[in-house]
Short mmCIF file of C-alpha atoms in Angstrom, two decimals:
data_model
loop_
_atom_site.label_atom_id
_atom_site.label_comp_id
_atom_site.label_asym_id
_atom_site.label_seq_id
_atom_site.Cartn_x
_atom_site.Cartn_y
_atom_site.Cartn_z
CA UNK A 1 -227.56 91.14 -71.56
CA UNK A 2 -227.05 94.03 -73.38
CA UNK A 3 -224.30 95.70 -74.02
CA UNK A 4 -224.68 99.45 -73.12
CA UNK A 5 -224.11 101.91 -76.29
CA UNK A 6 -221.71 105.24 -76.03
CA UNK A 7 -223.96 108.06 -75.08
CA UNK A 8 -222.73 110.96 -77.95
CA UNK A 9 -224.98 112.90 -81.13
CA UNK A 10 -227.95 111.09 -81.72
CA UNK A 11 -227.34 107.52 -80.83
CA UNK A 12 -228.92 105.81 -77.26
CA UNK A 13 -227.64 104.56 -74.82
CA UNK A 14 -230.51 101.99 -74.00
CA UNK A 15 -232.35 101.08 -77.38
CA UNK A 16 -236.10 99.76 -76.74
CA UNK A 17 -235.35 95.74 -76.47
CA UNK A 18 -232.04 96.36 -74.64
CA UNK A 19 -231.43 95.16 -70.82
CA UNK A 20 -229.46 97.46 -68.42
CA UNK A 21 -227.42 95.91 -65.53
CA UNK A 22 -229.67 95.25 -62.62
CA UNK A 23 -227.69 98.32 -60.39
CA UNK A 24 -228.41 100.49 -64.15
CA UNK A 25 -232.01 99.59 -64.03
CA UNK A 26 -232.97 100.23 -60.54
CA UNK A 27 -231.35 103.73 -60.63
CA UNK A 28 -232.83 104.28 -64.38
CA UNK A 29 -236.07 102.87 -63.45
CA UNK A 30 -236.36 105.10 -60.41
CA UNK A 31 -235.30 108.03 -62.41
CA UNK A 32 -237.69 108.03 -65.01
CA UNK A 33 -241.01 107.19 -62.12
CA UNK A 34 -239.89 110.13 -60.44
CA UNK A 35 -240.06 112.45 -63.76
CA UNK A 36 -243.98 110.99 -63.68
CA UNK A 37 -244.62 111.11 -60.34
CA UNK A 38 -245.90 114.87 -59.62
CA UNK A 39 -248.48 114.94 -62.22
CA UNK A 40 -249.57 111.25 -61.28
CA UNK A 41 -250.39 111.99 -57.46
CA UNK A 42 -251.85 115.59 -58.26
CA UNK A 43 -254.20 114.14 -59.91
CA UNK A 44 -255.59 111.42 -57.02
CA UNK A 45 -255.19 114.47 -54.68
CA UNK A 46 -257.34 117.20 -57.00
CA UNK A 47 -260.33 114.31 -57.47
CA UNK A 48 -259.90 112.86 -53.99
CA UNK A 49 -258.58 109.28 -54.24
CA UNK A 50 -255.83 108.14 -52.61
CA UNK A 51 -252.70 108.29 -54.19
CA UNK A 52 -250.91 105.24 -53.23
CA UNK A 53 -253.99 103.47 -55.44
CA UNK A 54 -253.36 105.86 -57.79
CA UNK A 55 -249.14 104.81 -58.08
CA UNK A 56 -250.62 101.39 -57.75
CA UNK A 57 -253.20 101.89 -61.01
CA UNK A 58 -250.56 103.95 -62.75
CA UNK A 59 -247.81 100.62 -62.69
CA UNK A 60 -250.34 98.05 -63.64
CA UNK A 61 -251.41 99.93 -66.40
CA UNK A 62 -247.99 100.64 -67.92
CA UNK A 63 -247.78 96.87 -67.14
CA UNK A 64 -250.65 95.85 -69.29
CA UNK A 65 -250.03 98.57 -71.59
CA UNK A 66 -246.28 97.19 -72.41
CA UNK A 67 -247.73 93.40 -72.64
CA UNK A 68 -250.73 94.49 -75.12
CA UNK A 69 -248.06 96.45 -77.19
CA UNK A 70 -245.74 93.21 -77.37
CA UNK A 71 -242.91 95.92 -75.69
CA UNK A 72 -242.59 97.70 -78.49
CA UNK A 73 -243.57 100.62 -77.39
CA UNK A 74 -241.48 102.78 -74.48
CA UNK A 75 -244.56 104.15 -72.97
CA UNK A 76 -245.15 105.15 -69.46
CA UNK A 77 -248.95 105.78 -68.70
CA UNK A 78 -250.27 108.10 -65.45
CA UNK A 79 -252.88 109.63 -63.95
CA UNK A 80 -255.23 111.47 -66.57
CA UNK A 81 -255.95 115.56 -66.11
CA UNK A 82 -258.49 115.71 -68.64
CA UNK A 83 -260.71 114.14 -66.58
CA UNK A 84 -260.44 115.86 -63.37
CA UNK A 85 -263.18 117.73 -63.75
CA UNK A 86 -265.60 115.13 -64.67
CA UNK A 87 -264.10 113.21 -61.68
CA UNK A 88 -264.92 116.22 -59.25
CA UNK A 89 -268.03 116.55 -59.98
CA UNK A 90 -268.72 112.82 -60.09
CA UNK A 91 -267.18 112.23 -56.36
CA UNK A 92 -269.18 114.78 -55.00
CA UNK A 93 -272.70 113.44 -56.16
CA UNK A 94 -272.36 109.63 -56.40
CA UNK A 95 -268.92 109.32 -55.33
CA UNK A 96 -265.96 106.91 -56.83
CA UNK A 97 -268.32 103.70 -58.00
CA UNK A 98 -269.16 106.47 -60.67
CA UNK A 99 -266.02 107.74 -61.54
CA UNK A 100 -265.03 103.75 -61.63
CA UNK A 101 -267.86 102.85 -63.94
CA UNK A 102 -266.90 106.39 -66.08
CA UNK A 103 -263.73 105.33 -66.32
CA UNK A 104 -265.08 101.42 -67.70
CA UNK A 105 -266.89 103.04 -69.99
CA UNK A 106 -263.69 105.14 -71.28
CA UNK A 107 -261.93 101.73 -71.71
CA UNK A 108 -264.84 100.39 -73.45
CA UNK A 109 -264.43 103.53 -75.70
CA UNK A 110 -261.04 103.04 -76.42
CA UNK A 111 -261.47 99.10 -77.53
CA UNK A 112 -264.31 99.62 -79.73
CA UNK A 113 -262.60 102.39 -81.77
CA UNK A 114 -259.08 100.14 -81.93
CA UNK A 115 -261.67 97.22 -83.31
CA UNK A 116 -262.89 99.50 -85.89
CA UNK A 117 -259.82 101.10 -86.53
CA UNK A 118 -258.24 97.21 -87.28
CA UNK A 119 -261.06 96.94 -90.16
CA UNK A 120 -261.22 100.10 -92.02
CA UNK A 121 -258.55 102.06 -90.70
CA UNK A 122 -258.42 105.62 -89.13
CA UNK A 123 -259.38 108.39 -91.34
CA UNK A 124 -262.97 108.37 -89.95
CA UNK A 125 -261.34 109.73 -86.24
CA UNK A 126 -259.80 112.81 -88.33
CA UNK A 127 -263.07 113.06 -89.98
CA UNK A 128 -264.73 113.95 -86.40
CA UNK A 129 -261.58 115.14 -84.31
CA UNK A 130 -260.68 117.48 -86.60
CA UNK A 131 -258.54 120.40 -84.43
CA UNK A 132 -261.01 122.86 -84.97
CA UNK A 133 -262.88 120.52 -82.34
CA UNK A 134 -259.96 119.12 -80.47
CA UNK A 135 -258.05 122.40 -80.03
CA UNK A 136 -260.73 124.37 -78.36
CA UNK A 137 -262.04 120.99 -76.22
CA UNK A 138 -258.65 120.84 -74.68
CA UNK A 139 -258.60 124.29 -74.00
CA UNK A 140 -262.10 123.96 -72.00
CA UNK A 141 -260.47 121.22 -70.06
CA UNK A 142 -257.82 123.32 -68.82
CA UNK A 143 -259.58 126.92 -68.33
CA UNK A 144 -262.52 124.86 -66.53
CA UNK A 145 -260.59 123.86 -63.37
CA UNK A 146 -259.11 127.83 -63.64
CA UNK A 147 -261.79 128.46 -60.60
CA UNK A 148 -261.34 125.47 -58.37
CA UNK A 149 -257.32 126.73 -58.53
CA UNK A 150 -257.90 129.92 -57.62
CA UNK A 151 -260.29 129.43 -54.68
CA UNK A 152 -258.21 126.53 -52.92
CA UNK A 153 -255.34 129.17 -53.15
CA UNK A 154 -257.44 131.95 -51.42
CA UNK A 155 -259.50 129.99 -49.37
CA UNK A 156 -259.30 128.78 -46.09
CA UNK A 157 -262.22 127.01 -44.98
CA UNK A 158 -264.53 129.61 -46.77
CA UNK A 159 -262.93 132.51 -45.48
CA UNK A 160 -260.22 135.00 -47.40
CA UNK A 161 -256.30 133.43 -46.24
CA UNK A 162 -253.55 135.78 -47.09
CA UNK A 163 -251.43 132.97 -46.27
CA UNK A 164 -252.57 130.89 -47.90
CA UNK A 165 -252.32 133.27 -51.42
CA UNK A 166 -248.87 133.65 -50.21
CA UNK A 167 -247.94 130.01 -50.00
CA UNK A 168 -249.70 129.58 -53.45
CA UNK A 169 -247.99 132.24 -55.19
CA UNK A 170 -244.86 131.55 -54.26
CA UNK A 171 -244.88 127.76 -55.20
CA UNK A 172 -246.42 128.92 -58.41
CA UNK A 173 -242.95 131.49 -58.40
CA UNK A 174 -240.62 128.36 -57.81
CA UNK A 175 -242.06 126.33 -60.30
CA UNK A 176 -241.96 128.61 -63.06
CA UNK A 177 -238.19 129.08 -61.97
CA UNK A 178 -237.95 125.55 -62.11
CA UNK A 179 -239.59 125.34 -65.61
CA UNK A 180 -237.43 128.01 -67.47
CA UNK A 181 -234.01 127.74 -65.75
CA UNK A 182 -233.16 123.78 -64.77
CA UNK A 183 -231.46 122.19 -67.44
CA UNK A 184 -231.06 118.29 -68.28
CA UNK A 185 -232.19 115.46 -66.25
CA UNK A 186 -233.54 118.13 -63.23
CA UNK A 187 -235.70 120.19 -66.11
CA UNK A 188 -238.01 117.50 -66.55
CA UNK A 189 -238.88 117.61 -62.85
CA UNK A 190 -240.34 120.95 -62.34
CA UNK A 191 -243.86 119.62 -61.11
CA UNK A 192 -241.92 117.41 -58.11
CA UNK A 193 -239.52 119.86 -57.59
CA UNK A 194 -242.84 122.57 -57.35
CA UNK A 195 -244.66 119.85 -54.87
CA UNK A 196 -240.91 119.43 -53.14
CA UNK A 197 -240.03 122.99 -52.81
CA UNK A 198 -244.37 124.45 -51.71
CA UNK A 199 -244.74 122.35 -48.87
CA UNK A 200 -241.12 123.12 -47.21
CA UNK A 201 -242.92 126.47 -47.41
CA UNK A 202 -246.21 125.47 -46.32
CA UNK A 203 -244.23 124.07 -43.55
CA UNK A 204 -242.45 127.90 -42.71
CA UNK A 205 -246.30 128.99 -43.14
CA UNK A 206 -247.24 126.38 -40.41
CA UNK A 207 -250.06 125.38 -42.06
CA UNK A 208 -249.27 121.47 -42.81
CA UNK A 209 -250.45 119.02 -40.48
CA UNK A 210 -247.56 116.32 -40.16
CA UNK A 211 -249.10 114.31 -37.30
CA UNK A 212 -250.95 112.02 -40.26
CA UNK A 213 -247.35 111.34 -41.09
CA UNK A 214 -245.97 110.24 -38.20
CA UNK A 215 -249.11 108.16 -37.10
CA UNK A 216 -248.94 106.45 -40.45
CA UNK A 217 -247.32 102.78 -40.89
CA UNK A 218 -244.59 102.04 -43.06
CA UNK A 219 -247.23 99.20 -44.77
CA UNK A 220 -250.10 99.76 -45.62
CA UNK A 221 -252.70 98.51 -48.38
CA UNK A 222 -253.70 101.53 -50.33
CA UNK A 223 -257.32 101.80 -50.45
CA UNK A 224 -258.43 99.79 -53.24
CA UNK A 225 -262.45 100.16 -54.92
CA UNK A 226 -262.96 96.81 -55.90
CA UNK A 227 -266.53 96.56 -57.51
CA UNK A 228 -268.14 93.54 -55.85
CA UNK A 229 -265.83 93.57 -53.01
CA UNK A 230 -265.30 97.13 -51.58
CA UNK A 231 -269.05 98.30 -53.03
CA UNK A 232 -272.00 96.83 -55.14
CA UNK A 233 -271.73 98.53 -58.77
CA UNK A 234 -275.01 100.14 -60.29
CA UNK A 235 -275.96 101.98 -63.55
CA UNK A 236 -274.75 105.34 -63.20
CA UNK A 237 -275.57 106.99 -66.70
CA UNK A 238 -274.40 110.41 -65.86
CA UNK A 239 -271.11 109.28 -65.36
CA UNK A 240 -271.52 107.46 -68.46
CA UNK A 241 -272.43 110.40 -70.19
CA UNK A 242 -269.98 112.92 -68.71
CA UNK A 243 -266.92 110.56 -69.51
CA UNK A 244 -267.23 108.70 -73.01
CA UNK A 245 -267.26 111.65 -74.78
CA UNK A 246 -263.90 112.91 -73.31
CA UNK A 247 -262.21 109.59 -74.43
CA UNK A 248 -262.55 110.88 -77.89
CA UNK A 249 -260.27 113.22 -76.96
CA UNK A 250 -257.59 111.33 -74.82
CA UNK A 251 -257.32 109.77 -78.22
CA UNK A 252 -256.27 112.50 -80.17
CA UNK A 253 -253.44 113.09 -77.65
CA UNK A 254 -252.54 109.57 -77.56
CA UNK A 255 -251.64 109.90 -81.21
CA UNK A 256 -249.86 113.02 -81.11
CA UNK A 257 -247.18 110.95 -78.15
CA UNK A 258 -247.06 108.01 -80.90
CA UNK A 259 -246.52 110.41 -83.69
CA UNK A 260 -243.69 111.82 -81.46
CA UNK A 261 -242.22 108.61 -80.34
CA UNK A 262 -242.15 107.82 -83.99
CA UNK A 263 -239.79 110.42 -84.34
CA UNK A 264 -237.69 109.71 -81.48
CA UNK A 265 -237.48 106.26 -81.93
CA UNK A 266 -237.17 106.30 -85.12
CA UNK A 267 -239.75 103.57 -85.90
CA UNK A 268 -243.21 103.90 -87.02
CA UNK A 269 -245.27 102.06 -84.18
CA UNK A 270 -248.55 103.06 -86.35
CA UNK A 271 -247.37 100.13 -88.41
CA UNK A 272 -246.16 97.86 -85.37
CA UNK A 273 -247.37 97.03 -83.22
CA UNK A 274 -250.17 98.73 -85.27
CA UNK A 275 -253.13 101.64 -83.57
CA UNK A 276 -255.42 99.27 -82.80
CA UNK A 277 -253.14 97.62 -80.40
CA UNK A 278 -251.49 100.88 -78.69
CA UNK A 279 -255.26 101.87 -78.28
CA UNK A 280 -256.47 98.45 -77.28
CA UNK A 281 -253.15 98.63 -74.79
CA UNK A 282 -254.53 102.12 -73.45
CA UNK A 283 -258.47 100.68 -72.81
CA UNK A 284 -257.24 97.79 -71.04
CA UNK A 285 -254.30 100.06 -69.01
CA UNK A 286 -257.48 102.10 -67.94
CA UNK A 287 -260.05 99.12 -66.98
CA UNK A 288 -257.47 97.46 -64.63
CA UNK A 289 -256.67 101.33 -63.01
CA UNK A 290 -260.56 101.81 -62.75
CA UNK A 291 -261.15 97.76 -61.42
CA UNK A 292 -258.93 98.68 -58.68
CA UNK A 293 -259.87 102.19 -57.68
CA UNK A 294 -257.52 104.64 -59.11
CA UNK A 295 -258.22 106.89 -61.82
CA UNK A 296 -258.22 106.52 -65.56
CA UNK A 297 -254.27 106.67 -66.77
CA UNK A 298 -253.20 107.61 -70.11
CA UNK A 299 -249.67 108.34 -71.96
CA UNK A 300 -247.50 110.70 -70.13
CA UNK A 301 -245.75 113.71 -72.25
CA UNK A 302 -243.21 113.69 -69.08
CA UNK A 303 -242.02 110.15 -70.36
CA UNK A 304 -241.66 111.48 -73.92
CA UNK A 305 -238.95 114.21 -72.46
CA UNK A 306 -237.51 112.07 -70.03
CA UNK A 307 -236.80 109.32 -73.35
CA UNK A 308 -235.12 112.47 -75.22
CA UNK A 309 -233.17 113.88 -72.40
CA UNK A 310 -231.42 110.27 -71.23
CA UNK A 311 -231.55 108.56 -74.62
CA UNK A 312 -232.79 105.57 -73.08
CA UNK A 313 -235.90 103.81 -74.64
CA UNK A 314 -235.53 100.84 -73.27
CA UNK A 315 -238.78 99.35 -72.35
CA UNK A 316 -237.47 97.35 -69.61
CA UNK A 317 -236.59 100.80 -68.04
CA UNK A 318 -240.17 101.55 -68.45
CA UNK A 319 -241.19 98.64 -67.01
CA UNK A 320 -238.69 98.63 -64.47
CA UNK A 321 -240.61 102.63 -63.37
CA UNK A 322 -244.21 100.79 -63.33
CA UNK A 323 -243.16 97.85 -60.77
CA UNK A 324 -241.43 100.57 -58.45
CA UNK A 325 -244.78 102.97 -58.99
CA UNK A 326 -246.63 99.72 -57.76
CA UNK A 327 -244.34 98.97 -55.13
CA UNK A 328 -244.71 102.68 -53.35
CA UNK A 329 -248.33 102.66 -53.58
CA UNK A 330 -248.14 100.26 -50.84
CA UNK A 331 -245.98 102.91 -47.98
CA UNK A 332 -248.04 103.95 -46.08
CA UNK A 333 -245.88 106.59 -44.95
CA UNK A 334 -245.38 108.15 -48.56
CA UNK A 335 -248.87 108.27 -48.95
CA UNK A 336 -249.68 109.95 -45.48
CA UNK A 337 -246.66 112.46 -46.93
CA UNK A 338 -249.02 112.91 -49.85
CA UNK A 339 -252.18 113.29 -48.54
CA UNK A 340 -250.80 116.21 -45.81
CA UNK A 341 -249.92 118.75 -49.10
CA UNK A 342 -252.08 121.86 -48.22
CA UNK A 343 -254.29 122.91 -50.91
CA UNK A 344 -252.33 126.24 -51.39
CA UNK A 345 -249.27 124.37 -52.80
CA UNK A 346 -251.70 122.32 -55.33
CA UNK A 347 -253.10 125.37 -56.13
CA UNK A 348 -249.63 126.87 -57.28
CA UNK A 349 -248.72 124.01 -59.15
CA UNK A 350 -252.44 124.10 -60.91
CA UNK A 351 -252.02 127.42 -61.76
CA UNK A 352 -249.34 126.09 -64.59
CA UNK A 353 -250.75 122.96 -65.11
CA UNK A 354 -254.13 123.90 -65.82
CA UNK A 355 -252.70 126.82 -67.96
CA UNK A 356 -250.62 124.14 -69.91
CA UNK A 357 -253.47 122.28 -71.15
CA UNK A 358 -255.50 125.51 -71.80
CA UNK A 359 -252.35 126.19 -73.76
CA UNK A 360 -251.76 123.52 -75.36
CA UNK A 361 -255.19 123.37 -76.96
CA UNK A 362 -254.31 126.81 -78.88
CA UNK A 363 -251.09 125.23 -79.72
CA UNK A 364 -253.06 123.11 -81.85
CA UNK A 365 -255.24 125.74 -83.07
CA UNK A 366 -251.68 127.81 -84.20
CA UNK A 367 -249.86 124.72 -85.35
CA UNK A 368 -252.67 123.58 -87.74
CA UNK A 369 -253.02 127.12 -89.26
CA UNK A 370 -256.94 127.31 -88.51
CA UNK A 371 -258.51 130.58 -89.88
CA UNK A 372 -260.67 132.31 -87.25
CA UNK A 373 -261.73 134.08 -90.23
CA UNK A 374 -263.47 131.22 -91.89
CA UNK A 375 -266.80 131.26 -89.86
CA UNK A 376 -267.63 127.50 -89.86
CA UNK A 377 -263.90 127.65 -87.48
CA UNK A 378 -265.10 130.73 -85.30
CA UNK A 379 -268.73 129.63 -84.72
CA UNK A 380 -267.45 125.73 -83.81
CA UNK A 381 -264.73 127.39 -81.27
CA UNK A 382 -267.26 129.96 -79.47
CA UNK A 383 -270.10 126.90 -78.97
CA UNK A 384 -267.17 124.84 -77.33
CA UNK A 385 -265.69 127.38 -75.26
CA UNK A 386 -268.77 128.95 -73.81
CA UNK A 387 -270.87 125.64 -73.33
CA UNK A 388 -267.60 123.67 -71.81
CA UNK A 389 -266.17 126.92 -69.52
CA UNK A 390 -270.08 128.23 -68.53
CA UNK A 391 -271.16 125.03 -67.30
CA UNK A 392 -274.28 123.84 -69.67
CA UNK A 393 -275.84 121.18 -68.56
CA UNK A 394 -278.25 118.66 -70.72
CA UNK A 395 -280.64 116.91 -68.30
CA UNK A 396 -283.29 114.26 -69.98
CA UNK A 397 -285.27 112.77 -66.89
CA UNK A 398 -282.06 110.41 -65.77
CA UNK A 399 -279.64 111.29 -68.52
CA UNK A 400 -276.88 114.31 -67.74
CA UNK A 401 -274.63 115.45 -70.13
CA UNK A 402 -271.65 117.54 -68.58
CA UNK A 403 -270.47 120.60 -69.82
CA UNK A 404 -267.54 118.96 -70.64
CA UNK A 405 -269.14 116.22 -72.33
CA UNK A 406 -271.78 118.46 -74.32
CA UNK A 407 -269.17 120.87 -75.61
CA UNK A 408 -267.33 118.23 -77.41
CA UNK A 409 -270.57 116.46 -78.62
CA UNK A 410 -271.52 119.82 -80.19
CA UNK A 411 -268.82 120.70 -81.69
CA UNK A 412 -268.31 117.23 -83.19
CA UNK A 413 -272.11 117.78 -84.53
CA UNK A 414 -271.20 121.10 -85.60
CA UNK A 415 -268.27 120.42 -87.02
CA UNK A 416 -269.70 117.82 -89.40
CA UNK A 417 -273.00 119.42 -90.08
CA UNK A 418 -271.64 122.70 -91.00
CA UNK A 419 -270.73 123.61 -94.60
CA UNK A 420 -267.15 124.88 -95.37
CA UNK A 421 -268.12 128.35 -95.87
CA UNK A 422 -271.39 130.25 -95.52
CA UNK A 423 -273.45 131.83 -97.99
CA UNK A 424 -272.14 135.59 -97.33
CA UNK A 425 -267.72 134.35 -97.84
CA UNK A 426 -269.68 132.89 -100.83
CA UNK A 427 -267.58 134.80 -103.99
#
């Protein structure tokens, strides 16, 4: 066993292969799920699957993601938001077998591109995920739930709540409190503390139902989707179509965590365990979350922070946070607890979150210097934005491309089609 390294400038005190005590790990294990465990249930809870599967998906995929990575990598994988829209949509016309056979298809994504990426390398991906493309894809991803936020915050079974507004706004007031003034450990947990802090007020509002809770076991088996078991999969191509395309650019943000991590770590995990495997690890992570009904999971920012904050990158830690996400999936209690969140107090925490990925889209757009003055830039942008946030549709007979889906396919086409300048910035 490891022995535990003095916590001062830039040193850790857990280094990736090192093992805490067992009373260190439990406490450290528990410490760093509960930085990941806001933005993993909101996710269930905005699509509609339950979110003990969803704590259950998110620990076996970390799982499989630390095996397929050799545990090299301190990497703790959750619930995905850029899909949440794809997944709404998708629940309310064919329900979860199609989200479930989206989500395969993801994974399928994800393996073929680390297979080609182990032969010839990467430099095609930059070719056609430029940030010209990725930027303003991102940014569609966020401002396209914008409307779903705002209506569960006003809306009370179709009809204008000012209670409800209230109980959104001031979660959304708490959690930007939470966001600029906690420090350390506690300002990585603005999201829970959000979650924590809207329903005791949802509770003064009287509008949570806490019967659920108390009628709920301690035990229970989360409600797994099993294909073959809990239904009979078929060929859903629209939820092919609406979900490959948005692996493309999970991708692009799984790279910007490694390149990160790199940094933190001080290792370059692009070398070793190598891309292909950190993107074979993330395919396989998402198969096993889809295979057992949760949704698809993908590297969490929040584990990034919670690595820099406590200094420990020890992967045992990480591992230690998936086998505790998989053990709460299975109280039924928690997930009752869950479940009874009012849609105001998701709508306050959406409000930021939502805005965050919007936001974080034009951070790429600012950090790569792209020049809205160059056309090819401003014409790729506009096509992605208005197509992804207006809702164009492709239908072909069976096939359906989402908005979602078509934006990025367009501006990948445009993006590569289009020459570097046009003829009139011609000198």
């Amino acid at each position: 066993m490891a022995e535990e390294k003095k916590f001062h400038n830039d040193s850790v005190v857990l280094d990736i292969h090192d093992r805490p005590t067992i009373g260190h790990w439990v406490g450290l294990s528990l410490q760093h799920l509960f930085t990941m465990f806001g933005a993993t249930v909101l996710v269930p809870i905005l699509v509609g699957i339950d979110p003990g599967i969803a704590l259950v998906s998110s620990g076996l995929g970390t799982i499989v993601y630390l095996i397929t990575t050799k545990g090299k990598i301190p990497a703790y994988l959750g619930s995905s938001f850029a899909f949440i829209a794809a997944m709404q949509m998708l629940m309310k016309t064919d329900g979860f077998p199609a989200i479930a056979q989206g989500a395969m298809t993801t994974a399928l994504v994800y393996l073929i591109v680390a297979l080609i990426i182990k032969k010839i390398g990467s430099a095609w991906l930059d070719k056609i995920l430029p940030p010209i493309v990725v930027g303003p894809v991102i940014m569609v991803i966020g401002l396209g739930l914008a409307a779903n936020a705002a209506n569960n915050a006003m809306f009370n079974q179709d009809h204008y709540d000012f209670k409800y507004l209230s109980v959104a706004l001031i979660t959304l007031g708490l959690t930007i409190f939470f966001n600029m003034f906690l420090r350390g450990f506690l300002g990585l947990l603005p999201i829970l503390l959000g979650i924590i802090s809207g329903y005791i007020v949802a509770l003064l509002f009287g509008i949570v139902d806490t019967q659920p809770i108390i009628d709920a076991p301690w035990f229970a088996l989360p409600n797994f989707e099993i294909p073959f078991v809990q239904y009979q999969p078929k060929l859903y191509i629209g939820a092919i179509t609406t979900m490959a395309p948005i692996a493309f650019v999970t991708m692009t943000e799984h790279i910007g965590h490694l390149m990160v991590l790199n940094k933190l770590t001080k290792r370059n995990f692009f070398e070793d365990p190598g891309l292909h495997r950190t993107l074979t690890g993330d395919g396989l992570a998402q198969l096993v979350a889809a295979f057992v009904g949760g949704p698809p999971v993908t590297s969490y920012g929040e584990n990034i922070g919670v690595l820099a904050i406590t200094r420990v990158h020890s992967v045992f830690v990480i591992g230690g946070a998936a086998v505790f996400a998989v053990i709460l999936g299975f109280i039924g209690k928690l997930s009752a607890l869950i479940l009874s969140i009012p849609g105001p107090v998701i709508s306050g925490i959406s409000f930021i979150l939502f805005g965050v990925i919007a936001a974080s889209g034009m951070k790429i757009l600012v950090e790569n210097k792209i020049d809205f003055d160059k056309k090819k830039n401003l014409l790729i942008a506009s096509v992605i934005l208005v197509v992804g946030i207006g809702g164009l549709v492709l239908e072909v007979g069976t096939f359906t491309l989402s908005a979602m889906a078509l934006a990025t396919v367009l501006g990948i086409i445009l993006n590569l089609i289009l020459p570097e300048t046009s003829r009139s910035e011609e000198n």
